[in-house]
């Protein structure tokens, strides 16, 4: 989603300003770590491998956060 919004801003076809600007700024957050650290190598099919690794990274972080908060919730009761 953020990639599409970033492309729309580059083309000059932006909609609601606050939502679009927020999603545009999130583009730089979500491209970390692979696309930020290895940008020089992100061309062709390697771009999609980097995208997949980023999805795995954020999926792992999300799962760890949910697990952490669930364990704290169980200990609180």
PDB file of C-alpha atoms in Angstrom:
ATOM      1  CA  UNK A   1       0.000   0.000   0.000  1.00  0.00           C
ATOM      2  CA  UNK A   2       2.725   2.447   0.938  1.00  0.00           C
ATOM      3  CA  UNK A   3       4.610   1.645  -2.265  1.00  0.00           C
ATOM      4  CA  UNK A   4       1.526   2.485  -4.329  1.00  0.00           C
ATOM      5  CA  UNK A   5       0.965   5.736  -2.427  1.00  0.00           C
ATOM      6  CA  UNK A   6       4.602   6.696  -2.903  1.00  0.00           C
ATOM      7  CA  UNK A   7       4.293   6.027  -6.634  1.00  0.00           C
ATOM      8  CA  UNK A   8       1.063   8.069  -6.777  1.00  0.00           C
ATOM      9  CA  UNK A   9       2.788  11.016  -5.122  1.00  0.00           C
ATOM     10  CA  UNK A  10       5.660  10.754  -7.601  1.00  0.00           C
ATOM     11  CA  UNK A  11       3.101  10.915 -10.421  1.00  0.00           C
ATOM     12  CA  UNK A  12       1.217  13.807  -8.831  1.00  0.00           C
ATOM     13  CA  UNK A  13      -2.064  11.939  -8.325  1.00  0.00           C
ATOM     14  CA  UNK A  14      -2.629  12.224  -4.616  1.00  0.00           C
ATOM     15  CA  UNK A  15      -5.963  12.203  -2.826  1.00  0.00           C
ATOM     16  CA  UNK A  16      -6.732  13.012   0.808  1.00  0.00           C
ATOM     17  CA  UNK A  17      -3.692  14.932   2.006  1.00  0.00           C
ATOM     18  CA  UNK A  18      -3.341  13.705   5.612  1.00  0.00           C
ATOM     19  CA  UNK A  19      -3.819  10.007   4.807  1.00  0.00           C
ATOM     20  CA  UNK A  20      -1.592  10.147   1.747  1.00  0.00           C
ATOM     21  CA  UNK A  21       1.205  11.994   3.539  1.00  0.00           C
ATOM     22  CA  UNK A  22       1.066   9.543   6.455  1.00  0.00           C
ATOM     23  CA  UNK A  23       1.260   6.536   4.141  1.00  0.00           C
ATOM     24  CA  UNK A  24       4.050   8.181   2.171  1.00  0.00           C
ATOM     25  CA  UNK A  25       6.126   8.597   5.340  1.00  0.00           C
ATOM     26  CA  UNK A  26       5.396   5.000   6.374  1.00  0.00           C
ATOM     27  CA  UNK A  27       6.910   3.832   3.080  1.00  0.00           C
ATOM     28  CA  UNK A  28      10.385   4.625   4.410  1.00  0.00           C
ATOM     29  CA  UNK A  29       9.681   2.785   7.654  1.00  0.00           C
ATOM     30  CA  UNK A  30       8.372  -0.387   5.981  1.00  0.00           C
ATOM     31  CA  UNK A  31      11.202  -0.650   3.491  1.00  0.00           C
ATOM     32  CA  UNK A  32      13.632  -1.151   6.374  1.00  0.00           C
ATOM     33  CA  UNK A  33      15.792  -3.281   6.845  1.00  0.00           C
ATOM     34  CA  UNK A  34      16.528  -4.913   3.491  1.00  0.00           C
ATOM     35  CA  UNK A  35      15.681  -2.125   1.048  1.00  0.00           C
ATOM     36  CA  UNK A  36      17.349   0.487   3.231  1.00  0.00           C
ATOM     37  CA  UNK A  37      20.557  -1.418   3.874  1.00  0.00           C
ATOM     38  CA  UNK A  38      20.954  -3.062   0.462  1.00  0.00           C
ATOM     39  CA  UNK A  39      19.339  -0.483  -1.860  1.00  0.00           C
ATOM     40  CA  UNK A  40      22.199  -0.697  -4.386  1.00  0.00           C
ATOM     41  CA  UNK A  41      21.297  -4.344  -5.068  1.00  0.00           C
ATOM     42  CA  UNK A  42      17.504  -3.923  -5.206  1.00  0.00           C
ATOM     43  CA  UNK A  43      16.817  -4.285  -8.906  1.00  0.00           C
ATOM     44  CA  UNK A  44      14.956  -6.874 -10.919  1.00  0.00           C
ATOM     45  CA  UNK A  45      13.869 -10.044  -9.166  1.00  0.00           C
ATOM     46  CA  UNK A  46      16.048  -9.309  -6.115  1.00  0.00           C
ATOM     47  CA  UNK A  47      13.600  -6.500  -5.251  1.00  0.00           C
ATOM     48  CA  UNK A  48      10.885  -9.097  -4.656  1.00  0.00           C
ATOM     49  CA  UNK A  49      13.193 -11.266  -2.547  1.00  0.00           C
ATOM     50  CA  UNK A  50      13.954  -8.208  -0.422  1.00  0.00           C
ATOM     51  CA  UNK A  51      10.241  -7.481  -0.168  1.00  0.00           C
ATOM     52  CA  UNK A  52       9.606 -11.050   0.977  1.00  0.00           C
ATOM     53  CA  UNK A  53      12.369 -10.847   3.595  1.00  0.00           C
ATOM     54  CA  UNK A  54      10.926  -7.559   4.867  1.00  0.00           C
ATOM     55  CA  UNK A  55       7.506  -9.213   5.197  1.00  0.00           C
ATOM     56  CA  UNK A  56       9.070 -12.081   7.147  1.00  0.00           C
ATOM     57  CA  UNK A  57      10.878  -9.585   9.377  1.00  0.00           C
ATOM     58  CA  UNK A  58       7.758  -7.580  10.191  1.00  0.00           C
ATOM     59  CA  UNK A  59       5.698 -10.754  10.613  1.00  0.00           C
ATOM     60  CA  UNK A  60       8.227 -12.044  13.137  1.00  0.00           C
ATOM     61  CA  UNK A  61       8.304  -8.716  15.012  1.00  0.00           C
ATOM     62  CA  UNK A  62       4.481  -8.621  15.117  1.00  0.00           C
ATOM     63  CA  UNK A  63       4.270 -12.210  16.364  1.00  0.00           C
ATOM     64  CA  UNK A  64       6.827 -11.539  19.107  1.00  0.00           C
ATOM     65  CA  UNK A  65       4.988  -8.401  20.261  1.00  0.00           C
ATOM     66  CA  UNK A  66       1.636 -10.205  20.379  1.00  0.00           C
ATOM     67  CA  UNK A  67       3.188 -13.110  22.267  1.00  0.00           C
ATOM     68  CA  UNK A  68       4.842 -10.739  24.743  1.00  0.00           C
ATOM     69  CA  UNK A  69       1.657  -8.817  25.451  1.00  0.00           C
ATOM     70  CA  UNK A  70      -0.399 -12.006  25.775  1.00  0.00           C
ATOM     71  CA  UNK A  71       2.054 -13.410  28.315  1.00  0.00           C
ATOM     72  CA  UNK A  72       1.856 -10.153  30.310  1.00  0.00           C
ATOM     73  CA  UNK A  73      -1.954 -10.285  30.139  1.00  0.00           C
ATOM     74  CA  UNK A  74      -2.040 -13.862  31.456  1.00  0.00           C
ATOM     75  CA  UNK A  75       0.334 -13.002  34.330  1.00  0.00           C
ATOM     76  CA  UNK A  76      -1.829 -10.012  35.271  1.00  0.00           C
ATOM     77  CA  UNK A  77      -4.860 -12.245  35.967  1.00  0.00           C
TER      78      UNK A  77
END
